[in-house]
Tab-separated table of C-alpha atoms and ligand atoms in Angstrom:
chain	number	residue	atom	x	y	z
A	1	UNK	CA	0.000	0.000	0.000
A	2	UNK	CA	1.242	3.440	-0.813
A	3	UNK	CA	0.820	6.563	1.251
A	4	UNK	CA	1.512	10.243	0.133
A	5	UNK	CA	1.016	13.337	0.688
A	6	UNK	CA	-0.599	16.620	-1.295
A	7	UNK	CA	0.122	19.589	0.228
A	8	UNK	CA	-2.008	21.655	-1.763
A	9	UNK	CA	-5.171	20.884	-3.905
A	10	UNK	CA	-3.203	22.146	-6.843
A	11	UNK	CA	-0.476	20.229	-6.832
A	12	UNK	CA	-0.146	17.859	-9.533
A	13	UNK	CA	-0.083	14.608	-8.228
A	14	UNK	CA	-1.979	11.407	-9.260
A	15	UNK	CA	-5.728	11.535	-7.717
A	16	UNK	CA	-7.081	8.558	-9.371
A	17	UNK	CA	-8.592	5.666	-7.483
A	18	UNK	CA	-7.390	6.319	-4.458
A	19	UNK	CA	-8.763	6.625	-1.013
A	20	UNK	CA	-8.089	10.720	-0.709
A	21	UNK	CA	-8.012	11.845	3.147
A	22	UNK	CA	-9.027	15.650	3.228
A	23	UNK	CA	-7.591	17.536	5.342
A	24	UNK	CA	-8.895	21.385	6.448
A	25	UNK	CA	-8.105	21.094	10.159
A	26	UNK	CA	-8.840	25.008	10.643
A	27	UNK	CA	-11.930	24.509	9.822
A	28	UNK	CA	-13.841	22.844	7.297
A	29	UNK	CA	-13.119	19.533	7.619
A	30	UNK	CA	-13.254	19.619	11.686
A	31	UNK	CA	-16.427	21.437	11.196
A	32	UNK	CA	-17.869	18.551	9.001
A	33	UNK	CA	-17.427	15.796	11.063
A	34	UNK	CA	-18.997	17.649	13.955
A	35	UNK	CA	-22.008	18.749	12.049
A	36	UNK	CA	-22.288	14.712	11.430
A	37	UNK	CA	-21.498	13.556	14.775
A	38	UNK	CA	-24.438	16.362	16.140
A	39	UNK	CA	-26.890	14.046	13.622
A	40	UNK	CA	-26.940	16.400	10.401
A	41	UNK	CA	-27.933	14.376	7.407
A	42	UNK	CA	-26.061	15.378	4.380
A	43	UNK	CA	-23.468	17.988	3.278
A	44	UNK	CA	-23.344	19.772	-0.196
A	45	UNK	CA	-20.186	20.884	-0.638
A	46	UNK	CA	-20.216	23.959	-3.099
A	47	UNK	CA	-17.803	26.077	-4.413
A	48	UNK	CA	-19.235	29.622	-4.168
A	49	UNK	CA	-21.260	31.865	-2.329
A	50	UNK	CA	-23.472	32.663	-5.403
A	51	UNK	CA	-23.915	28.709	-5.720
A	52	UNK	CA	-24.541	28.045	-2.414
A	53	UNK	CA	-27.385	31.296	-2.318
A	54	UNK	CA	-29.060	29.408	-5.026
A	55	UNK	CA	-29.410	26.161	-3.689
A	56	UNK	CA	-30.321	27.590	-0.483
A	57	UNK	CA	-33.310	29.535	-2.754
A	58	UNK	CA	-34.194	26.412	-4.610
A	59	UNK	CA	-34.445	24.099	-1.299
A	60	UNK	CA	-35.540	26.174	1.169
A	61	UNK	CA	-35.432	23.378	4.039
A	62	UNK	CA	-31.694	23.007	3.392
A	63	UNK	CA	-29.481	25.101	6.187
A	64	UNK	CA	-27.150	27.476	4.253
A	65	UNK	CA	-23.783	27.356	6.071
A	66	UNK	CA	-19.679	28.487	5.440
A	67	UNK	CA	-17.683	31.752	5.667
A	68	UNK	CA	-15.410	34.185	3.782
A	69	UNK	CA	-13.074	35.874	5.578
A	70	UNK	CA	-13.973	33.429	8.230
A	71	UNK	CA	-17.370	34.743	9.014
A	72	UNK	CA	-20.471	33.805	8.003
A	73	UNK	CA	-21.980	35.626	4.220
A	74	UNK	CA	-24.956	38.110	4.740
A	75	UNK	CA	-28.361	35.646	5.069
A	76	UNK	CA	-26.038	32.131	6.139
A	77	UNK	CA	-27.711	30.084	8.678
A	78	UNK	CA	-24.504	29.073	9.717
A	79	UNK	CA	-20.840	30.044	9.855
A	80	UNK	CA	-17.687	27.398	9.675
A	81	UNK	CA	-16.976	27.623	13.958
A	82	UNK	CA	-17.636	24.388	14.948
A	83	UNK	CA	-19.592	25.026	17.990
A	84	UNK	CA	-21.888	26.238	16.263
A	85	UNK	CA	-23.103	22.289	14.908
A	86	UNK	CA	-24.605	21.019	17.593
A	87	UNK	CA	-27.781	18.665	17.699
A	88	UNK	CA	-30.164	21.850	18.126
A	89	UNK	CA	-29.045	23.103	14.876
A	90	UNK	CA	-27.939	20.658	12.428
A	91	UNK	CA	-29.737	17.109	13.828
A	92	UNK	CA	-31.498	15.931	10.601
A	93	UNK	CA	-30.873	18.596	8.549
A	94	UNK	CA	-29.451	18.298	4.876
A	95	UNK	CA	-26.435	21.411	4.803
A	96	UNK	CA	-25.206	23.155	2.122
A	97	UNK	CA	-21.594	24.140	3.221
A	98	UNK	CA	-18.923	26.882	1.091
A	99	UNK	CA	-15.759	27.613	2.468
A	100	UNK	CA	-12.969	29.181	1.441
A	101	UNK	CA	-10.525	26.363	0.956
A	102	UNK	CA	-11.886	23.079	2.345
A	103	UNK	CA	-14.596	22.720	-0.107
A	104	UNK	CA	-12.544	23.673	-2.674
A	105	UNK	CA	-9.912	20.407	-2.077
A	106	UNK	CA	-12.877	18.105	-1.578
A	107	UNK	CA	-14.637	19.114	-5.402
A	108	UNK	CA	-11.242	18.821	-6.368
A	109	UNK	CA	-10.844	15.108	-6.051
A	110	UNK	CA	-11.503	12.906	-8.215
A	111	UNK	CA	-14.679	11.184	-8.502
A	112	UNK	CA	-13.438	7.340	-8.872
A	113	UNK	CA	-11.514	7.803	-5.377
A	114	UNK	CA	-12.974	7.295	-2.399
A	115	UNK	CA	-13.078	10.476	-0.571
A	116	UNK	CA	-12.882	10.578	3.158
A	117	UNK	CA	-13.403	13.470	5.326
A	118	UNK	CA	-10.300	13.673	8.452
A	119	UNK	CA	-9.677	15.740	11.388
A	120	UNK	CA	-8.188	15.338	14.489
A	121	UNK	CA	-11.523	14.636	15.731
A	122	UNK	CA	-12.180	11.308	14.234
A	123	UNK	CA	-8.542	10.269	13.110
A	124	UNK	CA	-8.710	6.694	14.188
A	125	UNK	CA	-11.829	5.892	12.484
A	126	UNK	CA	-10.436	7.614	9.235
A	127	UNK	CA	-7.294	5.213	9.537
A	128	UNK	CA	-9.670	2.601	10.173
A	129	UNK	CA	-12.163	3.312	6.756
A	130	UNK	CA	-9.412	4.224	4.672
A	131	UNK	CA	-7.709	0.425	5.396
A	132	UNK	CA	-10.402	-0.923	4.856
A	133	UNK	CA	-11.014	0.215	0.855
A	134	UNK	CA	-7.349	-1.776	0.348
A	135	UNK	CA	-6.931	1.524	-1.894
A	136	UNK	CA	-3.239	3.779	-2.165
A	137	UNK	CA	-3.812	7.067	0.508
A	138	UNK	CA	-3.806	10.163	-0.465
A	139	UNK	CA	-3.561	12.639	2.175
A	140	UNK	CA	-4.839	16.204	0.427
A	141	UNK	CA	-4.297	19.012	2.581
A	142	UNK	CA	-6.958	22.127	1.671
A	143	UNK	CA	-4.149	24.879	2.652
A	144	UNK	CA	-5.039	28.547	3.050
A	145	UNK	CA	-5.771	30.420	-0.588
A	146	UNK	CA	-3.680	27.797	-2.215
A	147	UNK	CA	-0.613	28.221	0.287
A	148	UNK	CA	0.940	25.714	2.270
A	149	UNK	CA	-0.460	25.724	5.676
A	150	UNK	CA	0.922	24.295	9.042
A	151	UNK	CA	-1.827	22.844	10.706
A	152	UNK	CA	-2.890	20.508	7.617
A	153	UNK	CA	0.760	19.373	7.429
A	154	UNK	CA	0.615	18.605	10.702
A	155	UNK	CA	-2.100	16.376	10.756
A	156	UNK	CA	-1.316	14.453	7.405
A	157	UNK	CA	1.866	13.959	9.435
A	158	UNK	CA	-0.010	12.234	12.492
A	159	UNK	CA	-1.767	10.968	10.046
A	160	UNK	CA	0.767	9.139	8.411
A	161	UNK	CA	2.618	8.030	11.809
A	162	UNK	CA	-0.386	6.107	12.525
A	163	UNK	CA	-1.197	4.614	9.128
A	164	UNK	CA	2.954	3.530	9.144
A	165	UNK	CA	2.287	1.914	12.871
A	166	UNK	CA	-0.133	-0.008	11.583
A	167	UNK	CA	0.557	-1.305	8.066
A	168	UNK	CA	3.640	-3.307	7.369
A	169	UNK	CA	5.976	-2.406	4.442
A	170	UNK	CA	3.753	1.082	3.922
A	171	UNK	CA	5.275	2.841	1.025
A	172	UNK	CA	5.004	6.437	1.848
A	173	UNK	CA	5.934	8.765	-0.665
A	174	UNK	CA	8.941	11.369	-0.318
A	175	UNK	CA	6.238	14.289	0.560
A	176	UNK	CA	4.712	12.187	3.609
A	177	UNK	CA	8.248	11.300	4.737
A	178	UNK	CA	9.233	14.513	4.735
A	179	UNK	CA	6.404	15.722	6.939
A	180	UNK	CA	6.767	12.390	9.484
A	181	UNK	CA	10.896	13.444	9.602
A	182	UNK	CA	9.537	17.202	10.145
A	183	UNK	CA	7.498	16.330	13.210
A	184	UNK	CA	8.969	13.019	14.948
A	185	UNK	CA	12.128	13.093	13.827
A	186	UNK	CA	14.244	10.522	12.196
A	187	UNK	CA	13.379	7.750	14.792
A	188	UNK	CA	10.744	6.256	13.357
A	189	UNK	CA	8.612	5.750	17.103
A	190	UNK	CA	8.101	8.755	19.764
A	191	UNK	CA	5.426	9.017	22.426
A	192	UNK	CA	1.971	10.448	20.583
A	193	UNK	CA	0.842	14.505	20.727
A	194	UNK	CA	-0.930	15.646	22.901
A	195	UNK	CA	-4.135	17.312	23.116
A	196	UNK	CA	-1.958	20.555	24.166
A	197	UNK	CA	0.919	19.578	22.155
A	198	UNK	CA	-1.820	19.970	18.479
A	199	UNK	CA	-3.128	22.893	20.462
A	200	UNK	CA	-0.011	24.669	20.419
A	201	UNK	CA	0.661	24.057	16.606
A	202	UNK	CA	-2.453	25.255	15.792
A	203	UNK	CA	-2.027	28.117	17.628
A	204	UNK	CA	1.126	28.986	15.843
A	205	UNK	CA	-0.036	28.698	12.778
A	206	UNK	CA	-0.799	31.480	10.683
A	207	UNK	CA	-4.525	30.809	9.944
A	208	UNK	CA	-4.647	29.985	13.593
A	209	UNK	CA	-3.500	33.287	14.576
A	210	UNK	CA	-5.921	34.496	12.421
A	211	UNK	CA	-8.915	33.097	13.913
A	212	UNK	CA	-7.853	33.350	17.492
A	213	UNK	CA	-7.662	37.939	16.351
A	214	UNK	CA	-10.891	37.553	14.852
A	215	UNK	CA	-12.548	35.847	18.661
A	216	UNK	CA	-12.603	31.984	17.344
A	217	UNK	CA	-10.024	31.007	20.118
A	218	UNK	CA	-12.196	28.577	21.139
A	219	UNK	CA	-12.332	26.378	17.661
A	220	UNK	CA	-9.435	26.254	18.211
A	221	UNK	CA	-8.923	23.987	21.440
A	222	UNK	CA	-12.086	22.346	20.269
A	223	UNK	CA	-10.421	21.479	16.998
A	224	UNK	CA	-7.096	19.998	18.848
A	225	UNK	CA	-8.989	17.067	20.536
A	226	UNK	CA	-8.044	13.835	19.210
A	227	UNK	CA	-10.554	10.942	18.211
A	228	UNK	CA	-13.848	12.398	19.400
A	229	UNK	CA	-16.314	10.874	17.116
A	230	UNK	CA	-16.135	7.685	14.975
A	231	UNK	CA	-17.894	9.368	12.250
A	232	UNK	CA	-16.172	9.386	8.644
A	233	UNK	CA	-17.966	11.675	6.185
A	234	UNK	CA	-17.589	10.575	2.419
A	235	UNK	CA	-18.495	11.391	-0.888
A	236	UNK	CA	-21.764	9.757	-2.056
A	237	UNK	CA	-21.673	11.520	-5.580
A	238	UNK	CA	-21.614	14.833	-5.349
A	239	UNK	CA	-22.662	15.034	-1.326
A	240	UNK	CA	-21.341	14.179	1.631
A	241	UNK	CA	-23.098	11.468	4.202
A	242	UNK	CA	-22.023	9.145	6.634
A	243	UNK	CA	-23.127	5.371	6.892
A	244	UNK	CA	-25.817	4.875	9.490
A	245	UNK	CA	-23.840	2.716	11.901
A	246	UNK	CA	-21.761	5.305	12.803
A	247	UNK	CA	-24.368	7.286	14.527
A	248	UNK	CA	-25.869	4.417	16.045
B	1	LIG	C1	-11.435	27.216	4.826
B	1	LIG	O1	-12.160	26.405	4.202
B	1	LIG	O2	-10.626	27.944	4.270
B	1	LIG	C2	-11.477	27.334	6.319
B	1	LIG	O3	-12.276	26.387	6.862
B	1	LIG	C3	-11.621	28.756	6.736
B	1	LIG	C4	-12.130	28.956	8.157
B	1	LIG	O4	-11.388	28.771	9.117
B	1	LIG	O5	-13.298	29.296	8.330
């Protein structure tokens, strides 16, 4: 099995069938698997706020959510904090989500991949799914407006450190290496992060600087806590759903 890593949606790198991890740690993806772990029923990711205003006017029942700028577009029902998902607003609701960045990586994989949605929050149960299609990993990070970004990096790190504890002979690309050498070191086994440990990366990093100014301080400790939620949201076509079992 081969493992790599994509820094950036654009990069061009093979994203056919594959099982493609995406990664927006600050905050789409986070945000996505709490809006399915507090019961919501589908997301529709969509590129634009014009899009998303459209769909929203053509199924009214359907809860209009995202940011620009990190805040919320004039009439949302929603913005992209987290905390905001909880059972009181999102249980059995069908969302349509725009973001910035992490909607953009997930319409830009490819549609014979499987396409998994990771955070911190449900990073075992990722590994777990993504083993379990026997397909080559991608890791995509989402970045911030198509630059590299520290907290995805990060993760697809951790993320990689676990998938290499756990599969034997794991051929992980040159980018993935890099990133596991970047944040354990050239021994290949260290203690795990901690909860404060992610918390203090994602604190440091520019986007996370950026929310903390702007009062979202608090997504970001909530976004730092590890395996949460067994909830993996994936692409069904051109939506987002979980299966059943996991909210069981
Ligand atoms: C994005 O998609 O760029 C982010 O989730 C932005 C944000 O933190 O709201």
């Amino acid at each position: 099995m081969q493992l790599d890593i994509s820094l950036l949606p654009q990069e061009a790198v093979n994203r056919e069938n594959k099982c493609i991890i995406v990664l927006d740690i600050l905050r789409a993806s986070s945000t996505i698997v709490t809006a399915f772990d507090a019961g919501c029923k589908s997301v529709l990711p969509v590129a634009t706020v014009e899009e998303a205003r459209q769909l929203k006017d053509e199924n009214p029942a359907m809860l209009l959510c995202g940011e620009r700028n990190g805040l919320p577009p004039q009439g949302f029902d929603l913005g992209n904090s987290p905390v905001e998902y909880t059972a009181q607003t999102v249980s059995g609701k069908d969302l349509i989500l725009t973001t910035s960045n992490g909607t953009r990586a997930i319409l830009g994989a490819e549609r014979n991949s499987t396409v998994l949605i990771g955070s911190f929050l449900n990073l075992d149960a990722v590994l777990e799914k993504a083993l379990s299609t026997g397909r080559d990993i991608l890791i995509q990070c989402a970045g911030t407006d198509g630059a590299f970004s520290l907290e995805d990096t990060f993760a697809a790190a951790l993320f990689t450190d676990a998938f290499n504890r756990r599969v034997c002979n794991l051929d992980i690309g040159d980018g993935a290496r890099w990133a596991l050498y970047s944040v354990k070191g050239m021994a290949p086994v260290k203690d795990d992060f901690s909860t404060f440990e992610i918390q203090t990366v994602l604190r440091n990093s520019a986007h996370g600087k950026r929310l903390a100014a702007a009062g979202f301080d608090d997504d970001l400790t909530f976004c730092a806590r590890q395996d949460t939620t067994d909830v993996v949201p994936y692409l069904n076509a051109d939506k987002l759903i979980v299966n059943k079992s996991e909210k069981e």
